[in-house]
Coordinates of C-alpha atoms (C1' of nucleotides) in Angstrom, one line a residue:
Chain A
M13 CA 11.7 13.5 -15.6
L14 CA 9.9 15.4 -12.8
E15 CA 11.7 18.5 -13.9
F16 CA 10.5 18.0 -17.5
K17 CA 7.0 17.5 -16.4
N18 CA 7.0 20.6 -14.3
E19 CA 8.5 22.6 -17.1
I20 CA 5.7 21.5 -19.5
E21 CA 3.0 22.4 -16.9
E22 CA 4.4 25.8 -16.3
K23 CA 4.9 26.6 -20.0
V24 CA 1.4 25.5 -21.0
K25 CA -0.2 27.5 -18.2
E26 CA 1.7 30.6 -19.2
L27 CA 0.9 30.3 -22.9
L28 CA -2.8 29.6 -22.4
D29 CA -3.1 32.0 -19.6
V30 CA -5.4 29.8 -17.6
D31 CA -5.9 29.3 -14.0
R32 CA -6.9 25.7 -13.9
P33 CA -4.3 23.1 -13.2
V34 CA -2.8 21.6 -16.3
S35 CA -3.0 17.8 -15.8
L36 CA -0.7 15.8 -18.0
E37 CA -1.2 12.2 -18.7
T38 CA 1.0 9.4 -19.6
P39 CA 0.3 8.2 -23.2
S40 CA 1.4 5.0 -24.7
P41 CA 5.2 5.1 -25.1
E42 CA 5.4 5.4 -28.8
R43 CA 3.5 8.7 -28.6
G44 CA 5.7 10.4 -26.1
D45 CA 6.4 10.7 -22.4
Y46 CA 3.6 13.1 -21.5
A47 CA 0.5 14.1 -23.2
L48 CA -1.9 17.0 -23.0
P49 CA -5.5 16.7 -24.3
C50 CA -6.8 20.1 -25.4
F51 CA -10.5 19.5 -25.2
D52 CA -10.7 21.2 -21.9
F53 CA -9.6 24.5 -23.3
A54 CA -12.0 24.5 -26.2
S55 CA -14.9 26.1 -24.5
L56 CA -12.6 28.5 -22.7
L57 CA -10.8 29.8 -25.8
K58 CA -13.7 29.2 -28.2
K59 CA -11.6 27.3 -30.6
A60 CA -11.6 23.7 -31.7
P61 CA -9.3 21.4 -29.7
D62 CA -7.1 20.5 -32.6
V63 CA -6.6 24.2 -33.5
I64 CA -5.6 24.9 -29.9
A65 CA -3.2 22.0 -30.0
K66 CA -1.7 23.2 -33.3
E67 CA -1.2 26.8 -32.1
L68 CA 0.2 25.7 -28.8
V69 CA 2.7 23.4 -30.4
Q70 CA 4.1 26.3 -32.5
K71 CA 4.5 28.5 -29.6
I72 CA 5.9 26.1 -27.0
D73 CA 9.6 25.7 -26.7
L74 CA 11.1 23.2 -24.4
K75 CA 14.7 23.2 -23.2
R76 CA 15.1 19.5 -23.2
G77 CA 12.5 17.9 -25.4
D78 CA 10.2 17.8 -28.4
V79 CA 6.6 18.7 -28.9
E80 CA 4.3 17.2 -31.4
Q81 CA 0.6 17.7 -32.2
S82 CA -1.6 14.7 -32.8
G83 CA -5.1 15.9 -33.5
P84 CA -6.5 17.4 -30.3
Y85 CA -3.5 16.0 -28.3
I86 CA 0.0 17.4 -27.7
N87 CA 2.6 14.8 -27.0
F88 CA 5.9 15.7 -25.3
S89 CA 9.0 13.7 -25.5
I90 CA 12.1 14.3 -23.4
D91 CA 15.6 14.6 -25.0
T92 CA 16.8 11.1 -24.3
S93 CA 20.5 11.7 -24.3
Y94 CA 20.1 14.4 -21.7
L95 CA 17.9 12.1 -19.6
V96 CA 20.2 9.2 -19.9
E97 CA 23.2 11.2 -18.9
N98 CA 21.5 12.8 -16.0
T99 CA 19.9 9.6 -14.7
L100 CA 23.1 7.6 -14.9
K101 CA 24.9 10.4 -13.1
S102 CA 22.5 10.7 -10.3
C103 CA 22.4 6.9 -9.7
L104 CA 26.2 6.5 -9.9
E105 CA 27.0 9.5 -7.7
G106 CA 24.5 8.5 -5.1
T107 CA 22.1 11.5 -5.5
F108 CA 19.3 9.4 -7.0
G109 CA 15.9 9.8 -5.4
R110 CA 17.1 12.1 -2.7
F111 CA 15.0 15.1 -2.0
P112 CA 16.5 18.1 -0.1
H113 CA 15.9 18.1 3.6
K114 CA 12.6 19.7 4.5
D115 CA 12.3 21.6 7.7
E116 CA 9.1 19.7 8.5
S117 CA 8.5 16.8 10.9
V118 CA 5.9 14.1 10.9
I119 CA 4.9 11.5 13.5
I120 CA 3.6 8.3 11.9
E121 CA 1.8 6.2 14.4
H122 CA 1.5 2.6 13.4
T123 CA 0.9 -0.9 14.6
S124 CA -0.4 0.0 18.1
A125 CA -1.7 -3.5 18.5
N126 CA -3.4 -4.7 21.6
P127 CA -0.7 -6.2 23.8
N128 CA -2.6 -9.4 24.5
A129 CA -1.5 -11.7 21.6
P130 CA 1.1 -12.0 18.9
L131 CA 0.7 -10.1 15.6
H132 CA -1.2 -12.0 12.9
V133 CA -1.3 -11.4 9.2
G134 CA -4.4 -9.2 9.7
N135 CA -2.8 -6.6 11.9
A136 CA 0.5 -7.0 10.0
R137 CA -1.0 -4.8 7.4
N138 CA -0.6 -1.9 9.8
P139 CA 3.1 -1.9 10.5
I140 CA 3.9 -2.6 6.8
I141 CA 1.8 0.3 5.6
G142 CA 3.1 2.5 8.4
D143 CA 6.8 1.7 7.9
T144 CA 6.6 2.0 4.1
L145 CA 4.9 5.4 4.5
A146 CA 7.6 6.5 6.9
R147 CA 10.3 5.5 4.4
I148 CA 8.5 7.4 1.7
Y149 CA 8.4 10.5 3.9
R150 CA 12.0 10.2 4.8
R151 CA 13.0 9.9 1.2
L152 CA 11.1 13.1 0.5
G153 CA 13.2 14.9 3.2
F154 CA 10.8 15.0 6.1
D155 CA 12.0 14.3 9.7
V156 CA 10.0 11.2 10.6
I157 CA 9.3 9.7 13.9
T158 CA 7.4 6.4 13.9
E159 CA 5.5 5.7 17.1
Y160 CA 3.8 2.7 18.6
Y161 CA 0.9 3.6 21.0
V162 CA 0.8 0.8 23.6
D163 CA -2.7 0.3 25.0
D164 CA -1.6 -1.1 28.3
M165 CA -4.6 -0.1 30.3
G166 CA -7.4 -1.6 28.5
R167 CA -9.9 -4.4 29.1
Q168 CA -7.8 -6.9 27.0
V169 CA -4.8 -6.3 29.3
A170 CA -7.0 -6.7 32.3
I171 CA -8.1 -10.1 31.0
L172 CA -4.6 -11.1 30.4
T173 CA -3.6 -10.0 33.9
W174 CA -6.3 -11.9 35.5
A175 CA -5.4 -15.0 33.4
L176 CA -1.7 -14.9 34.4
D177 CA -2.6 -14.7 38.0
N178 CA -5.3 -17.3 38.0
I179 CA -4.7 -19.9 35.3
R180 CA -2.2 -22.7 35.8
E181 CA 0.1 -23.3 32.9
D182 CA -0.6 -27.0 33.1
D183 CA -4.1 -26.3 31.8
L184 CA -2.8 -24.6 28.7
P185 CA -1.6 -26.0 25.4
E186 CA 2.1 -25.7 24.5
P187 CA 2.8 -22.3 22.9
D188 CA 3.2 -22.2 19.1
Y189 CA 6.5 -20.3 19.6
N190 CA 8.8 -19.7 22.5
K191 CA 8.2 -16.0 22.5
P192 CA 6.6 -14.0 25.3
D193 CA 3.7 -12.9 23.1
H194 CA 2.8 -16.5 22.1
E195 CA 3.2 -17.8 25.6
M196 CA 0.9 -15.1 27.0
A197 CA -1.6 -15.4 24.2
R198 CA -2.5 -18.9 25.5
Y199 CA -3.6 -17.3 28.8
Y200 CA -5.5 -14.6 27.1
Q201 CA -7.4 -16.9 24.8
H202 CA -8.3 -19.2 27.6
A203 CA -9.5 -16.4 29.9
S204 CA -11.3 -14.7 27.1
S205 CA -13.7 -17.6 26.6
M206 CA -14.1 -17.9 30.4
V207 CA -15.1 -14.2 30.7
E208 CA -17.9 -14.9 28.2
K209 CA -19.2 -17.9 30.0
D210 CA -18.5 -17.2 33.7
D211 CA -19.8 -14.1 35.4
E212 CA -17.5 -14.5 38.3
V213 CA -14.5 -14.2 36.0
L214 CA -16.1 -11.3 34.4
G215 CA -16.5 -9.7 37.8
A216 CA -12.9 -10.3 38.7
V217 CA -11.7 -8.7 35.4
Q218 CA -14.0 -5.7 36.0
S219 CA -12.7 -5.2 39.5
L220 CA -9.1 -5.3 38.1
I221 CA -10.1 -2.5 35.8
Q222 CA -11.7 -0.6 38.7
R223 CA -8.6 -1.0 40.8
M224 CA -6.4 0.2 37.9
E225 CA -8.6 3.2 37.4
E226 CA -8.4 4.0 41.1
G227 CA -4.6 4.0 40.9
D228 CA -3.9 0.7 42.6
E229 CA -0.2 0.5 42.1
E230 CA 0.0 -3.2 42.2
V231 CA -2.5 -3.7 39.5
I232 CA -1.1 -0.9 37.3
E233 CA 2.3 -2.4 37.6
A234 CA 1.0 -5.8 36.6
F235 CA -0.8 -4.3 33.5
I236 CA 2.3 -2.4 32.4
D237 CA 4.6 -5.4 33.1
Y238 CA 2.5 -7.9 31.2
S239 CA 1.8 -5.7 28.2
K240 CA 5.5 -4.9 28.0
K241 CA 6.3 -8.6 27.7
V242 CA 3.8 -9.0 24.8
L243 CA 5.2 -5.9 23.2
E244 CA 8.7 -7.5 23.3
G245 CA 7.3 -10.3 21.2
H246 CA 5.8 -7.8 18.8
K247 CA 9.1 -6.0 18.5
D248 CA 10.8 -9.3 17.6
S249 CA 8.3 -10.1 14.9
L250 CA 8.6 -6.6 13.5
A251 CA 12.4 -6.7 13.5
R252 CA 12.2 -9.7 11.2
L253 CA 10.2 -7.5 8.8
N254 CA 12.9 -4.8 9.0
I255 CA 10.6 -2.6 11.0
F256 CA 11.9 -0.6 14.0
Q257 CA 9.9 2.0 15.7
D258 CA 11.5 5.2 17.0
S259 CA 9.2 5.7 19.9
Y260 CA 6.8 3.7 22.2
K261 CA 4.2 5.6 24.1
T262 CA 2.2 3.9 26.7
E263 CA -1.4 4.8 27.6
S264 CA -0.5 4.3 31.2
S265 CA 2.1 7.1 31.1
L266 CA -0.5 9.5 29.8
V267 CA -2.8 8.5 32.7
L268 CA -0.1 8.5 35.4
D269 CA 1.5 11.8 34.5
G270 CA -1.9 13.6 34.6
E271 CA -2.1 14.3 30.9
V272 CA -5.4 12.6 30.6
K273 CA -6.9 14.4 33.6
K274 CA -5.7 17.8 32.2
T275 CA -7.4 17.1 28.9
V276 CA -10.7 16.0 30.5
D277 CA -10.7 19.2 32.6
E278 CA -10.1 21.3 29.5
L279 CA -12.9 19.5 27.6
R280 CA -15.2 20.0 30.5
E281 CA -14.5 23.7 30.5
S282 CA -14.7 24.1 26.8
K283 CA -18.5 23.9 26.7
V284 CA -18.5 21.6 23.8
C285 CA -19.2 18.7 26.1
G286 CA -22.4 17.5 27.8
D287 CA -22.8 16.0 31.2
E288 CA -25.0 13.1 32.2
D289 CA -24.8 12.0 35.9
G290 CA -21.3 13.3 36.0
A291 CA -20.2 11.4 32.9
L292 CA -18.7 13.7 30.3
Y293 CA -19.7 13.2 26.7
L294 CA -19.2 14.8 23.3
P295 CA -22.3 15.3 21.2
I296 CA -21.9 14.1 17.6
G297 CA -25.0 14.6 15.6
D298 CA -27.7 12.7 17.4
D299 CA -25.1 10.5 19.1
R300 CA -22.9 11.2 22.1
I301 CA -19.5 9.9 22.7
F302 CA -18.6 9.3 26.4
L303 CA -15.3 10.6 27.5
T304 CA -15.6 9.6 31.2
R305 CA -17.7 7.4 33.3
S306 CA -20.0 8.9 35.9
D307 CA -17.4 8.1 38.5
G308 CA -15.0 10.4 36.7
T309 CA -12.6 7.8 35.3
S310 CA -11.5 8.3 31.8
L311 CA -12.6 6.2 28.8
Y312 CA -10.6 5.4 25.7
P313 CA -11.7 8.4 23.6
A314 CA -10.5 10.8 26.3
R315 CA -7.2 9.1 26.5
D316 CA -6.8 9.1 22.8
I317 CA -7.6 12.8 22.6
A318 CA -4.9 13.4 25.3
Y319 CA -2.5 11.3 23.3
H320 CA -3.1 13.3 20.2
I321 CA -2.7 16.6 22.0
W322 CA 0.6 15.3 23.4
K323 CA 1.7 14.3 19.9
S324 CA 0.7 17.6 18.3
R325 CA 3.3 19.4 20.4
R326 CA 6.1 17.3 18.9
A327 CA 5.6 17.5 15.1
D328 CA 4.2 19.5 12.1
R329 CA 2.2 16.6 10.8
L330 CA 0.5 13.7 12.4
I331 CA -0.5 10.5 10.6
D332 CA -2.2 7.5 12.1
V333 CA -2.4 4.1 10.4
L334 CA -5.6 2.5 11.7
G335 CA -7.8 -0.5 10.9
E336 CA -11.2 0.4 9.4
D337 CA -12.9 -0.5 12.6
H338 CA -11.5 2.7 14.1
K339 CA -12.9 4.9 11.4
S340 CA -15.8 6.6 13.1
H341 CA -13.9 6.7 16.4
A342 CA -10.9 8.5 14.8
R343 CA -13.2 11.1 13.2
I344 CA -14.7 11.8 16.5
V345 CA -11.3 12.3 18.1
K346 CA -10.4 14.6 15.3
K347 CA -13.5 16.6 15.8
A348 CA -12.8 16.9 19.5
L349 CA -9.3 18.1 18.8
E350 CA -10.6 20.6 16.3
S351 CA -12.9 22.1 18.9
L352 CA -10.0 22.5 21.2
N353 CA -8.1 24.3 18.5
I354 CA -5.3 21.7 18.5
S355 CA -2.9 21.9 15.6
P356 CA -1.7 19.9 13.7
L357 CA -4.8 17.7 13.5
P358 CA -4.1 14.1 12.7
S359 CA -4.8 12.6 9.3
F360 CA -5.6 9.0 9.0
I361 CA -4.9 6.1 6.7
F362 CA -7.4 3.3 7.2
Y363 CA -6.9 -0.2 5.9
S364 CA -9.4 -2.9 5.5
F365 CA -9.3 -6.2 7.3
V366 CA -7.6 -9.3 6.0
S367 CA -9.6 -12.5 5.8
L368 CA -8.1 -16.0 5.8
E369 CA -8.9 -18.1 2.8
G370 CA -12.2 -16.4 2.5
E371 CA -13.2 -16.5 6.2
K372 CA -13.0 -13.9 8.9
M373 CA -9.8 -13.8 10.8
S374 CA -9.8 -13.6 14.6
T375 CA -7.3 -13.9 17.4
R376 CA -9.8 -15.0 19.9
S377 CA -11.2 -17.9 17.8
A378 CA -7.6 -18.8 16.9
R379 CA -8.6 -18.5 13.2
S380 CA -5.6 -16.6 12.1
V381 CA -2.1 -17.0 10.8
W382 CA 0.6 -15.6 13.0
L383 CA 3.0 -13.2 11.5
D384 CA 5.9 -15.4 12.8
E385 CA 4.4 -18.4 11.2
L386 CA 4.0 -16.6 7.8
M387 CA 7.6 -15.4 8.0
D388 CA 8.9 -18.9 8.8
N389 CA 7.0 -20.4 5.9
A390 CA 8.1 -17.7 3.5
E391 CA 11.8 -18.1 4.5
E392 CA 11.5 -21.9 4.3
R393 CA 10.0 -21.6 0.8
A394 CA 12.7 -19.2 -0.2
K395 CA 15.4 -21.6 1.0
E396 CA 13.8 -24.4 -1.0
E397 CA 13.8 -22.3 -4.1
I398 CA 17.5 -21.4 -3.7
L399 CA 18.5 -25.0 -3.1
T400 CA 16.8 -26.1 -6.3
R401 CA 18.8 -23.7 -8.4
R402 CA 22.1 -23.1 -6.7
D403 CA 24.8 -25.5 -5.6
D404 CA 27.6 -23.0 -5.3
L405 CA 26.5 -21.0 -2.2
Q406 CA 27.8 -21.4 1.3
P407 CA 25.2 -22.3 4.0
D408 CA 25.3 -18.9 5.6
Q409 CA 24.8 -17.3 2.2
I410 CA 21.8 -19.4 1.6
E411 CA 20.4 -18.5 5.1
K412 CA 20.9 -14.8 4.5
S413 CA 19.4 -14.9 1.1
A414 CA 16.4 -16.9 2.3
R415 CA 15.7 -14.4 5.0
E416 CA 15.9 -11.5 2.6
V417 CA 13.7 -13.1 0.1
G418 CA 11.2 -14.4 2.6
M419 CA 10.9 -11.1 4.4
G420 CA 10.5 -9.3 1.1
A421 CA 7.8 -11.6 -0.2
V422 CA 5.8 -11.0 3.0
R423 CA 6.1 -7.3 2.9
F424 CA 5.4 -7.0 -0.8
N425 CA 2.4 -9.3 -0.7
I426 CA 0.8 -7.0 1.8
I427 CA 1.8 -3.6 0.6
R428 CA 0.9 -4.2 -3.0
V429 CA -2.8 -3.8 -2.3
Q430 CA -4.4 -0.4 -1.8
P431 CA -5.0 -0.1 1.9
E432 CA -8.8 0.4 1.8
K433 CA -9.3 -2.8 -0.2
H434 CA -10.2 -6.0 1.5
M435 CA -7.5 -8.6 1.3
D436 CA -8.0 -12.3 1.4
F437 CA -4.9 -14.0 2.6
R438 CA -4.0 -17.2 0.6
W439 CA -0.9 -19.2 1.3
E440 CA -0.7 -20.0 -2.3
D441 CA -0.4 -16.3 -3.2
A442 CA 1.7 -15.3 -0.3
L443 CA 4.3 -17.9 -1.2
N444 CA 4.2 -17.4 -4.9
F445 CA 7.6 -15.9 -5.8
Q446 CA 6.8 -15.2 -9.5
G447 CA 5.3 -12.3 -11.3
S448 CA 4.2 -9.4 -9.2
S449 CA 6.2 -10.2 -6.1
A450 CA 9.3 -9.1 -4.2
P451 CA 11.4 -12.0 -5.4
F452 CA 10.7 -10.9 -9.0
V453 CA 12.1 -7.5 -8.2
Q454 CA 14.9 -8.8 -6.0
Y455 CA 15.9 -11.2 -8.7
T456 CA 16.8 -8.3 -11.1
H457 CA 19.1 -6.9 -8.4
A458 CA 20.8 -10.2 -8.0
R459 CA 21.1 -10.4 -11.8
A460 CA 22.7 -7.0 -12.0
C461 CA 25.1 -7.9 -9.2
S462 CA 26.0 -11.1 -11.0
I463 CA 26.9 -9.2 -14.2
L464 CA 29.1 -6.8 -12.3
R465 CA 30.7 -9.7 -10.4
K466 CA 31.4 -11.6 -13.6
W467 CA 32.9 -8.5 -15.2
G468 CA 35.1 -8.0 -12.2
G469 CA 36.5 -4.6 -13.2
D470 CA 36.8 -1.5 -11.1
E471 CA 33.3 -0.1 -10.7
E472 CA 34.7 3.4 -10.2
I473 CA 35.4 3.8 -13.9
L474 CA 31.7 3.3 -14.7
K475 CA 31.0 6.6 -13.0
E476 CA 32.7 8.4 -15.9
Q477 CA 30.3 7.0 -18.4
D478 CA 27.8 9.5 -20.0
G479 CA 25.7 6.7 -21.6
S480 CA 26.0 8.3 -25.0
L481 CA 26.2 4.8 -26.6
L482 CA 23.0 3.7 -25.0
D483 CA 20.4 3.9 -27.8
H484 CA 18.6 0.6 -27.8
E485 CA 14.9 0.9 -27.1
S486 CA 15.2 -1.3 -24.0
E487 CA 18.0 0.8 -22.7
I488 CA 16.1 4.0 -23.1
K489 CA 12.9 2.6 -21.6
L490 CA 14.8 1.3 -18.6
V491 CA 16.3 4.7 -18.0
K492 CA 13.0 6.5 -18.4
T493 CA 11.3 4.2 -16.0
I494 CA 14.1 4.6 -13.4
A495 CA 13.7 8.4 -13.8
K496 CA 10.1 8.2 -12.8
Y497 CA 10.9 7.3 -9.2
P498 CA 10.6 10.8 -7.8
E499 CA 7.2 11.2 -9.3
V500 CA 6.0 7.9 -7.8
L501 CA 7.4 8.9 -4.5
L502 CA 5.5 12.1 -4.5
D503 CA 2.3 10.5 -5.7
S504 CA 2.6 7.8 -3.0
M505 CA 3.0 10.4 -0.3
E506 CA 0.3 12.8 -1.5
N507 CA -2.3 10.1 -1.8
S508 CA -1.2 8.0 1.1
A509 CA -0.8 5.2 -1.4
P510 CA 2.2 3.1 -0.6
H511 CA 1.0 0.4 -3.0
L512 CA 1.9 2.6 -5.9
M513 CA 5.6 2.1 -4.9
A514 CA 5.2 -1.6 -5.0
K515 CA 3.5 -1.4 -8.4
Y516 CA 6.3 0.8 -9.7
A517 CA 9.0 -1.6 -8.4
V518 CA 7.6 -4.3 -10.6
T519 CA 7.5 -2.0 -13.6
V520 CA 11.1 -1.0 -13.3
A521 CA 12.1 -4.6 -12.7
S522 CA 10.2 -5.7 -15.8
E523 CA 12.1 -3.1 -17.9
F524 CA 15.3 -4.4 -16.6
N525 CA 14.4 -7.9 -17.6
L526 CA 13.7 -6.7 -21.1
F527 CA 17.0 -4.9 -21.2
Y528 CA 18.6 -8.1 -19.9
R529 CA 17.0 -10.1 -22.7
D530 CA 17.7 -7.6 -25.5
C531 CA 21.1 -6.2 -24.6
P532 CA 23.9 -8.6 -23.7
V533 CA 26.3 -6.7 -21.6
L534 CA 29.5 -8.8 -21.4
Q535 CA 30.1 -9.1 -25.1
G536 CA 33.4 -7.3 -25.1
D537 CA 32.3 -4.9 -27.7
E538 CA 32.2 -1.1 -27.7
K539 CA 28.9 -1.0 -25.8
T540 CA 30.1 -3.1 -22.9
V541 CA 31.2 -0.3 -20.6
S542 CA 28.2 1.8 -21.3
R543 CA 25.9 -1.1 -20.6
L544 CA 27.9 -1.9 -17.4
S545 CA 27.3 1.6 -16.2
L546 CA 23.6 1.2 -16.8
V547 CA 23.6 -2.1 -14.9
K548 CA 25.4 -0.4 -12.1
A549 CA 23.0 2.5 -12.2
Y550 CA 20.1 0.1 -12.1
K551 CA 21.6 -1.8 -9.2
E552 CA 21.8 1.4 -7.2
A553 CA 18.3 2.6 -8.2
I554 CA 16.5 -0.7 -7.5
S555 CA 18.3 -0.9 -4.1
I556 CA 16.8 2.4 -3.2
I557 CA 13.4 1.5 -4.6
L558 CA 13.4 -1.7 -2.6
D559 CA 14.6 0.1 0.5
T560 CA 11.7 2.5 0.1
L561 CA 9.5 -0.6 0.5
G562 CA 11.7 -1.8 3.4
I563 CA 12.8 -4.8 1.4
S564 CA 16.4 -5.7 1.1
A565 CA 18.3 -6.2 -2.2
P566 CA 20.1 -9.6 -2.2
E567 CA 23.4 -9.9 -4.0
Y568 CA 22.6 -13.5 -5.0
M569 CA 19.5 -15.7 -4.9
Chain B
rG9 C1' -32.2 0.9 10.2
rG10 C1' -28.1 4.8 9.9
rG11 C1' -22.9 6.1 8.6
rC12 C1' -18.3 4.8 6.1
rG13 C1' -15.8 1.7 2.5
rU14 C1' -15.3 -2.0 -1.5
rG15 C1' -17.3 -4.4 -6.3
rU16 C1' -12.6 -4.4 -13.1
rG17 C1' -11.4 -11.7 -17.6
rG18 C1' -11.7 -18.4 -13.6
rC19 C1' -8.7 -16.0 -9.3
rC20 C1' -5.7 -11.5 -7.3
rU21 C1' -4.9 -6.6 -8.4
rA22 C1' -3.6 -1.3 -11.1
rG23 C1' -6.2 2.6 -13.2
rU24 C1' -11.2 6.1 -10.1
rC25 C1' -9.0 11.8 -6.4
rU26 C1' -7.5 15.3 -11.3
rG27 C1' -13.2 12.2 -17.1
rG28 C1' -9.8 11.7 -22.8
rA29 C1' -6.3 8.5 -28.1
rU30 C1' -7.0 0.3 -28.4
rA31 C1' -9.4 -1.0 -20.2
rA32 C1' -3.2 -2.5 -17.9
rG33 C1' -0.4 -6.2 -15.0
rG34 C1' 0.1 -10.8 -12.3
rC35 C1' -1.8 -15.9 -10.8
rG36 C1' -3.9 -20.2 -13.0
rA37 C1' -4.6 -22.7 -18.2
rC38 C1' -2.5 -23.7 -23.0
rA39 C1' 1.8 -23.3 -26.7
rG40 C1' 6.9 -22.0 -27.1
rC41 C1' 12.3 -20.0 -25.5
rC42 C1' 18.4 -22.2 -21.6
rU43 C1' 25.7 -24.5 -26.7
rC44 C1' 24.8 -17.3 -24.8
rC45 C1' 25.6 -12.2 -18.4
rU46 C1' 21.1 -16.7 -12.7
rA47 C1' 14.6 -19.7 -16.7
rA48 C1' 12.4 -16.7 -9.3
rG49 C1' 13.2 -14.8 -16.4
rC50 C1' 11.2 -14.0 -21.5
rU51 C1' 7.5 -14.6 -25.8
rG52 C1' 2.7 -15.9 -27.6
rU53 C1' -2.8 -17.8 -27.2
rA54 C1' -7.5 -18.2 -24.9
rA55 C1' -10.4 -15.2 -21.4
rG56 C1' -13.8 -8.5 -19.9
rU57 C1' -21.7 -6.2 -20.3
rC58 C1' -15.2 -2.3 -15.6
rG59 C1' -21.8 -5.3 -9.9
rG60 C1' -26.8 -3.5 -12.3
rG61 C1' -29.9 0.7 -14.0
rG62 C1' -30.5 5.8 -15.2
rG63 C1' -28.2 10.8 -15.9
rU64 C1' -24.3 14.7 -17.1
rU65 C1' -20.6 15.3 -21.3
rC66 C1' -17.9 16.0 -27.7
rA67 C1' -16.0 11.9 -24.4
rA68 C1' -17.5 7.9 -18.3
rA69 C1' -14.2 2.1 -15.2
rU70 C1' -13.5 7.4 -13.6
rC71 C1' -18.5 12.6 -12.1
rC72 C1' -24.1 12.7 -10.2
rC73 C1' -28.6 9.9 -8.7
rC74 C1' -30.9 5.1 -7.8
rU75 C1' -30.2 -0.1 -6.8
rC76 C1' -27.8 -4.9 -5.5
rA77 C1' -23.8 -7.7 -3.0
rC78 C1' -19.9 -7.8 0.6
rG79 C1' -16.9 -5.7 4.7
rC80 C1' -16.5 -2.3 9.0
rC81 C1' -18.7 0.9 12.7
rC82 C1' -23.1 2.5 15.5
rG83 C1' -21.1 0.3 24.4
rC84 C1' -20.3 5.0 30.6
rC85 C1' -15.4 -1.6 25.8
rA86 C1' -10.8 -0.5 23.5

RNA sequence: GGGCGUGUGGCCUAGUCUGGAUAAGGCGACAGCCUCCUAAGCUGUAAGUCGGGGGUUCAAAUCCCCUCACGCCCGCCA
């Protein structure tokens, strides 16, 4: 399909001899697969749009498709038997949706949550966007490293450290979960409110920060140690979402190995910075961003700049997934990197915050839904659903399927929304497994598996099918939709828009459901084998599409 | 106050970058479809001034200006 599109674009460009990019649109299906409105060329060629369309249609000759004029529009339709044969082949041979390896690497930084509390559904948006994006880049042939930047030297960790050394566990509530992040969050939350009320506690926390800055080994060790424990909790939660990071970089390592100091020195010499009482700052418009305190110790922006310099040595592209609260900060970091002639510069993908049933979510006020809690509820709900409709599955099959469906539902519910849009988390929506949801898509995979299981033949013979007997509208539409995958993949990457992949998954699944309704497979007639090959092809394709979203494809549910 | 972002049927969202042929899905509501490959499915109905106002254009949800609402940021915190 992508080939066909590219061919049209090239031919049109050549025939009209124009520089401007030819942008094709997708018309309603009965008109064709792609359409070109000719209004744009009217002023250029000094002819009426429908005349241009008419002339162009006569001249254009496509290898694998038809051209038709419709007033000022030209509609292009691909040769369906060619498309069917090729799409089936690529799915069945395992080449579907696989782009050639690019000699280009990208580091996608995501999650990078403060190591003071468990992940909640608000910051869960970050890993889900980041991991999905990573999967999209991998499919497109990039070498991808996903990285978690561990902020183990910040104020939040200082508060946590003070709390662990000064608060008795007896004074704290039971943890929500027996995981290190939940256990330690109790200390943090308790201390956090003390810091606000009690100046003595505030002073103690500040002195911890001071000692850490001065290189006090005992304090630094405590910071690193405690944040590591919280991080272990984050890793466990992420693993349940099928998210595994390739690399973890701690802020402390950048400070301890002198990387930060080196960067600060370079910035000081670069003349782009100002100096006030020994504190180094970067002028941005009328504002200034401080990089160091007047005692010379580094501030977060300086460390972040150092981190990005370190990253830039390791890849051709850098992408950071960040909450919208980091927007202005990130742009400043980028500006600083630019002035130091660092390449590649990072590009950012910002996501908006998640509110909870209409109200603001916050870890400190405990107005949040833990990711672990959401996962548990989703799995529990999935299990209930399975139990109401299946009585033929073994307990371990039920557990496995419930995990797959629950995890998918959570990921999908979050990735389906464009990152920059606000999200309001509602239990009702998150646990709704109908319509536009992961279970809807997964269900079609289970159905396809079920058909193949019931048939019971050797699936190898399906690979020989060319699909020439597939001519029903629902069959053709399903194949066409499957064949759109590479376009969606490219679109998602180019626009940093992973939600498009979620949208697409639902579209393909809907087409499968229509095929399922209109075209009975196991009728034992002459179409059975052709249709089985389409079912098998769909099963392979939807597995890959779900995998792009990090969602697994259950064999039964 | 300044900067950035968002505003599409009762609710959630796609489409906005790159303006085009009747504004697309889902949830909820209502009415139907399991003697037939899993009904987590399918079909139909009701429901829309694309926040509001101006402008550009043959053509605006989409581009420009103004305005309103909401979110985020504006620390020698991170």
